[in-house]
C-alpha cells in the first residue's frame, strides 16, 4: 500500500532563517506531487506541483521554492522565512496511470511557525 | 477560471441527525470530477466521496451522499446519522487538469 511521509511535524523558525520541508511517498512510482499551505482556519492553497523529477510548476509567486530530486521525494524550501510563511503545509500525491480523475492523498502535514 | 464556493463557514448538528453542506463551483468544462474531503482535528485530509460529472447518479458512501446538480453547478454533501467522529472541517474540491481547486471549507461540529 502507498504511504506518504512529511517531516518535521512541527517547526518553529525565526524570521530570516532558511527552511526545508521534506515529503516522501512509498509504494508507488512516478506520482504527481503537490505542496499546499493552509492558513489557520482557512482552505488549501496550492503552492507547487510536480509531474516528474526536476519538473516543478509554481502556482503562486512567493518566498518559497520546491524541488524534486528523486521520483518520490518533494522538498519545499526558503532562503529567508517571512512571518507570512507561517501555516500548515501539506504534501499530497496522486497517481497517473490507470486513473481518469485526480484523487489526491495527503500527508500528515507540517506546522510551521515563524517568529 | 474555476472557483469553488462554500457559503457556510460553520455548522452544527445533533448526533444522529442529518446535515447538508453546500458547495457551488464555476467552470466552463463539461466533464470533470468533484470531491469532498474531510479534515478532522488531527488535520489529516481524508477523501470522503467523489462524483464524476458525466454520471447523473449521485455518489453514495455509507452515511455520506451528494446532491449533484450539474446545471446549477451545485455539489452538496449530506451526512446522515451524524456521529461525533464526523466533527471536522469539510472541503469541496473541483478537479482542474492535474490539480484540485478547494473551497474555503465548512467547520462541522457534531453535538452529543
PDB file of N, CA, C and O in Angstrom, chain A residues 32 34 36 38 41-43 46 49 59 88 100-104 106-108 111, chain B residues 33 35 37 39 43-45 47 50 89 91 95-100 102-104:
ATOM      1  N   UNK A  32       2.293  12.212  -9.282  1.00  0.00           N
ATOM      2  CA  UNK A  32       2.225  13.669  -9.241  1.00  0.00           C
ATOM      3  C   UNK A  32       2.384  14.053  -7.766  1.00  0.00           C
ATOM      4  O   UNK A  32       1.842  13.390  -6.887  1.00  0.00           O
ATOM      5  N   UNK A  34       2.435  17.370  -4.804  1.00  0.00           N
ATOM      6  CA  UNK A  34       1.869  18.694  -4.566  1.00  0.00           C
ATOM      7  C   UNK A  34       2.306  19.220  -3.204  1.00  0.00           C
ATOM      8  O   UNK A  34       2.406  18.462  -2.236  1.00  0.00           O
ATOM      9  N   UNK A  36       0.835  22.173  -0.550  1.00  0.00           N
ATOM     10  CA  UNK A  36      -0.221  23.113  -0.210  1.00  0.00           C
ATOM     11  C   UNK A  36       0.142  23.838   1.083  1.00  0.00           C
ATOM     12  O   UNK A  36       0.838  23.302   1.932  1.00  0.00           O
ATOM     13  N   UNK A  38      -1.961  25.851   4.261  1.00  0.00           N
ATOM     14  CA  UNK A  38      -3.261  26.118   4.864  1.00  0.00           C
ATOM     15  C   UNK A  38      -3.059  27.095   6.007  1.00  0.00           C
ATOM     16  O   UNK A  38      -2.427  26.769   7.024  1.00  0.00           O
ATOM     17  N   UNK A  41      -7.507  28.054  10.037  1.00  0.00           N
ATOM     18  CA  UNK A  41      -8.945  28.103   9.792  1.00  0.00           C
ATOM     19  C   UNK A  41      -9.334  28.395   8.353  1.00  0.00           C
ATOM     20  O   UNK A  41     -10.480  28.775   8.090  1.00  0.00           O
ATOM     21  N   UNK A  42      -8.408  28.215   7.451  1.00  0.00           N
ATOM     22  CA  UNK A  42      -8.685  28.548   6.048  1.00  0.00           C
ATOM     23  C   UNK A  42      -8.560  27.320   5.146  1.00  0.00           C
ATOM     24  O   UNK A  42      -8.225  26.230   5.593  1.00  0.00           O
ATOM     25  N   UNK A  43      -8.809  27.554   3.866  1.00  0.00           N
ATOM     26  CA  UNK A  43      -8.707  26.477   2.892  1.00  0.00           C
ATOM     27  C   UNK A  43      -7.285  26.228   2.445  1.00  0.00           C
ATOM     28  O   UNK A  43      -6.335  26.835   2.941  1.00  0.00           O
ATOM     29  N   UNK A  46      -2.742  25.842  -3.232  1.00  0.00           N
ATOM     30  CA  UNK A  46      -1.719  25.076  -3.934  1.00  0.00           C
ATOM     31  C   UNK A  46      -0.508  25.963  -4.181  1.00  0.00           C
ATOM     32  O   UNK A  46      -0.622  27.045  -4.758  1.00  0.00           O
ATOM     33  N   UNK A  49       3.366  22.074  -7.825  1.00  0.00           N
ATOM     34  CA  UNK A  49       3.093  20.693  -8.162  1.00  0.00           C
ATOM     35  C   UNK A  49       4.146  20.211  -9.135  1.00  0.00           C
ATOM     36  O   UNK A  49       4.790  21.009  -9.839  1.00  0.00           O
ATOM     37  N   UNK A  59       2.460  27.800  -8.501  1.00  0.00           N
ATOM     38  CA  UNK A  59       1.120  28.363  -8.635  1.00  0.00           C
ATOM     39  C   UNK A  59       1.040  29.796  -8.138  1.00  0.00           C
ATOM     40  O   UNK A  59       0.247  30.585  -8.631  1.00  0.00           O
ATOM     41  N   UNK A  88       0.191  25.750   7.951  1.00  0.00           N
ATOM     42  CA  UNK A  88       0.225  24.289   7.953  1.00  0.00           C
ATOM     43  C   UNK A  88       0.492  23.852   6.532  1.00  0.00           C
ATOM     44  O   UNK A  88      -0.270  24.193   5.620  1.00  0.00           O
ATOM     45  N   UNK A 100      -8.616   8.192 -14.249  1.00  0.00           N
ATOM     46  CA  UNK A 100      -9.179   9.266 -15.078  1.00  0.00           C
ATOM     47  C   UNK A 100      -9.456  10.503 -14.237  1.00  0.00           C
ATOM     48  O   UNK A 100      -9.887  11.510 -14.756  1.00  0.00           O
ATOM     49  N   UNK A 101      -9.262  10.402 -12.956  1.00  0.00           N
ATOM     50  CA  UNK A 101      -9.502  11.535 -12.081  1.00  0.00           C
ATOM     51  C   UNK A 101      -8.316  11.699 -11.144  1.00  0.00           C
ATOM     52  O   UNK A 101      -7.524  10.790 -10.964  1.00  0.00           O
ATOM     53  N   UNK A 102      -8.227  12.886 -10.570  1.00  0.00           N
ATOM     54  CA  UNK A 102      -7.060  13.225  -9.764  1.00  0.00           C
ATOM     55  C   UNK A 102      -7.385  13.144  -8.284  1.00  0.00           C
ATOM     56  O   UNK A 102      -7.544  14.157  -7.620  1.00  0.00           O
ATOM     57  N   UNK A 103      -7.511  11.911  -7.775  1.00  0.00           N
ATOM     58  CA  UNK A 103      -7.708  11.754  -6.340  1.00  0.00           C
ATOM     59  C   UNK A 103      -6.369  11.938  -5.665  1.00  0.00           C
ATOM     60  O   UNK A 103      -5.397  11.253  -5.994  1.00  0.00           O
ATOM     61  N   UNK A 104      -6.312  12.859  -4.746  1.00  0.00           N
ATOM     62  CA  UNK A 104      -5.054  13.158  -4.077  1.00  0.00           C
ATOM     63  C   UNK A 104      -5.057  12.575  -2.670  1.00  0.00           C
ATOM     64  O   UNK A 104      -6.072  12.582  -1.982  1.00  0.00           O
ATOM     65  N   UNK A 106      -3.077  12.756   1.007  1.00  0.00           N
ATOM     66  CA  UNK A 106      -2.334  13.769   1.743  1.00  0.00           C
ATOM     67  C   UNK A 106      -1.465  13.182   2.843  1.00  0.00           C
ATOM     68  O   UNK A 106      -1.813  12.180   3.466  1.00  0.00           O
ATOM     69  N   UNK A 107      -0.352  13.862   3.087  1.00  0.00           N
ATOM     70  CA  UNK A 107       0.492  13.530   4.218  1.00  0.00           C
ATOM     71  C   UNK A 107      -0.055  14.129   5.500  1.00  0.00           C
ATOM     72  O   UNK A 107      -1.077  14.832   5.479  1.00  0.00           O
ATOM     73  N   UNK A 108       0.630  13.871   6.617  1.00  0.00           N
ATOM     74  CA  UNK A 108       0.149  14.356   7.918  1.00  0.00           C
ATOM     75  C   UNK A 108       0.375  15.836   8.151  1.00  0.00           C
ATOM     76  O   UNK A 108      -0.181  16.405   9.084  1.00  0.00           O
ATOM     77  N   UNK A 111       3.429  21.777  10.741  1.00  0.00           N
ATOM     78  CA  UNK A 111       3.002  23.067  11.265  1.00  0.00           C
ATOM     79  C   UNK A 111       4.218  23.953  11.428  1.00  0.00           C
ATOM     80  O   UNK A 111       5.108  23.641  12.220  1.00  0.00           O
TER      81      UNK A 111
ATOM     82  N   UNK B  33     -14.443  16.203 -12.348  1.00  0.00           N
ATOM     83  CA  UNK B  33     -14.681  15.451 -11.111  1.00  0.00           C
ATOM     84  C   UNK B  33     -14.774  16.426  -9.951  1.00  0.00           C
ATOM     85  O   UNK B  33     -14.108  17.461  -9.929  1.00  0.00           O
ATOM     86  N   UNK B  35     -14.979  16.488  -5.509  1.00  0.00           N
ATOM     87  CA  UNK B  35     -14.623  15.709  -4.331  1.00  0.00           C
ATOM     88  C   UNK B  35     -15.067  16.445  -3.064  1.00  0.00           C
ATOM     89  O   UNK B  35     -15.133  17.679  -3.033  1.00  0.00           O
ATOM     90  N   UNK B  37     -13.541  16.408   0.816  1.00  0.00           N
ATOM     91  CA  UNK B  37     -12.504  15.943   1.732  1.00  0.00           C
ATOM     92  C   UNK B  37     -12.880  16.366   3.139  1.00  0.00           C
ATOM     93  O   UNK B  37     -13.493  17.406   3.361  1.00  0.00           O
ATOM     94  N   UNK B  39     -11.265  17.057   7.041  1.00  0.00           N
ATOM     95  CA  UNK B  39     -10.054  17.300   7.825  1.00  0.00           C
ATOM     96  C   UNK B  39     -10.436  17.358   9.306  1.00  0.00           C
ATOM     97  O   UNK B  39     -10.873  18.389   9.804  1.00  0.00           O
ATOM     98  N   UNK B  43      -5.964  17.005  11.566  1.00  0.00           N
ATOM     99  CA  UNK B  43      -5.562  17.729  10.354  1.00  0.00           C
ATOM    100  C   UNK B  43      -5.178  16.818   9.194  1.00  0.00           C
ATOM    101  O   UNK B  43      -4.680  17.292   8.179  1.00  0.00           O
ATOM    102  N   UNK B  44      -5.398  15.517   9.343  1.00  0.00           N
ATOM    103  CA  UNK B  44      -5.163  14.599   8.227  1.00  0.00           C
ATOM    104  C   UNK B  44      -6.310  14.729   7.235  1.00  0.00           C
ATOM    105  O   UNK B  44      -7.466  14.561   7.596  1.00  0.00           O
ATOM    106  N   UNK B  45      -6.009  15.013   5.999  1.00  0.00           N
ATOM    107  CA  UNK B  45      -7.022  15.145   4.957  1.00  0.00           C
ATOM    108  C   UNK B  45      -7.459  13.764   4.480  1.00  0.00           C
ATOM    109  O   UNK B  45      -6.623  12.936   4.115  1.00  0.00           O
ATOM    110  N   UNK B  47     -10.288  11.658   1.967  1.00  0.00           N
ATOM    111  CA  UNK B  47     -11.310  11.738   0.924  1.00  0.00           C
ATOM    112  C   UNK B  47     -12.598  11.109   1.436  1.00  0.00           C
ATOM    113  O   UNK B  47     -12.604   9.988   1.932  1.00  0.00           O
ATOM    114  N   UNK B  50     -16.513  11.041  -4.007  1.00  0.00           N
ATOM    115  CA  UNK B  50     -16.120  11.536  -5.323  1.00  0.00           C
ATOM    116  C   UNK B  50     -17.306  11.439  -6.269  1.00  0.00           C
ATOM    117  O   UNK B  50     -18.067  10.481  -6.224  1.00  0.00           O
ATOM    118  N   UNK B  89     -13.418  19.737   9.557  1.00  0.00           N
ATOM    119  CA  UNK B  89     -13.597  20.734   8.503  1.00  0.00           C
ATOM    120  C   UNK B  89     -13.775  19.965   7.203  1.00  0.00           C
ATOM    121  O   UNK B  89     -13.032  19.009   6.933  1.00  0.00           O
ATOM    122  N   UNK B  91     -14.021  20.090   3.033  1.00  0.00           N
ATOM    123  CA  UNK B  91     -13.644  20.859   1.858  1.00  0.00           C
ATOM    124  C   UNK B  91     -14.259  20.242   0.608  1.00  0.00           C
ATOM    125  O   UNK B  91     -14.151  19.032   0.384  1.00  0.00           O
ATOM    126  N   UNK B  95     -11.732  19.308  -9.758  1.00  0.00           N
ATOM    127  CA  UNK B  95     -10.510  18.922 -10.438  1.00  0.00           C
ATOM    128  C   UNK B  95     -10.277  19.789 -11.663  1.00  0.00           C
ATOM    129  O   UNK B  95     -11.186  19.977 -12.480  1.00  0.00           O
ATOM    130  N   UNK B  96      -9.080  20.310 -11.776  1.00  0.00           N
ATOM    131  CA  UNK B  96      -8.688  21.133 -12.929  1.00  0.00           C
ATOM    132  C   UNK B  96      -7.367  20.594 -13.446  1.00  0.00           C
ATOM    133  O   UNK B  96      -6.336  20.840 -12.850  1.00  0.00           O
ATOM    134  N   UNK B  97      -7.421  19.820 -14.528  1.00  0.00           N
ATOM    135  CA  UNK B  97      -6.211  19.200 -15.048  1.00  0.00           C
ATOM    136  C   UNK B  97      -5.637  18.256 -14.020  1.00  0.00           C
ATOM    137  O   UNK B  97      -6.327  17.389 -13.483  1.00  0.00           O
ATOM    138  N   UNK B  98      -4.374  18.422 -13.688  1.00  0.00           N
ATOM    139  CA  UNK B  98      -3.724  17.600 -12.668  1.00  0.00           C
ATOM    140  C   UNK B  98      -3.950  18.134 -11.267  1.00  0.00           C
ATOM    141  O   UNK B  98      -3.404  17.592 -10.314  1.00  0.00           O
ATOM    142  N   UNK B  99      -4.732  19.191 -11.138  1.00  0.00           N
ATOM    143  CA  UNK B  99      -4.793  19.877  -9.855  1.00  0.00           C
ATOM    144  C   UNK B  99      -6.217  19.962  -9.322  1.00  0.00           C
ATOM    145  O   UNK B  99      -7.187  19.873 -10.062  1.00  0.00           O
ATOM    146  N   UNK B 100      -6.302  20.128  -8.009  1.00  0.00           N
ATOM    147  CA  UNK B 100      -7.587  20.339  -7.349  1.00  0.00           C
ATOM    148  C   UNK B 100      -7.697  21.792  -6.903  1.00  0.00           C
ATOM    149  O   UNK B 100      -6.742  22.360  -6.385  1.00  0.00           O
ATOM    150  N   UNK B 102      -9.738  23.969  -4.212  1.00  0.00           N
ATOM    151  CA  UNK B 102     -10.504  23.748  -2.997  1.00  0.00           C
ATOM    152  C   UNK B 102     -11.337  24.964  -2.626  1.00  0.00           C
ATOM    153  O   UNK B 102     -10.937  26.111  -2.851  1.00  0.00           O
ATOM    154  N   UNK B 103     -12.497  24.696  -2.012  1.00  0.00           N
ATOM    155  CA  UNK B 103     -13.256  25.750  -1.386  1.00  0.00           C
ATOM    156  C   UNK B 103     -12.622  26.123  -0.060  1.00  0.00           C
ATOM    157  O   UNK B 103     -11.655  25.494   0.377  1.00  0.00           O
ATOM    158  N   UNK B 104     -13.183  27.135   0.595  1.00  0.00           N
ATOM    159  CA  UNK B 104     -12.618  27.636   1.853  1.00  0.00           C
ATOM    160  C   UNK B 104     -12.921  26.732   3.034  1.00  0.00           C
ATOM    161  O   UNK B 104     -12.310  26.883   4.096  1.00  0.00           O
TER     162      UNK B 104
END
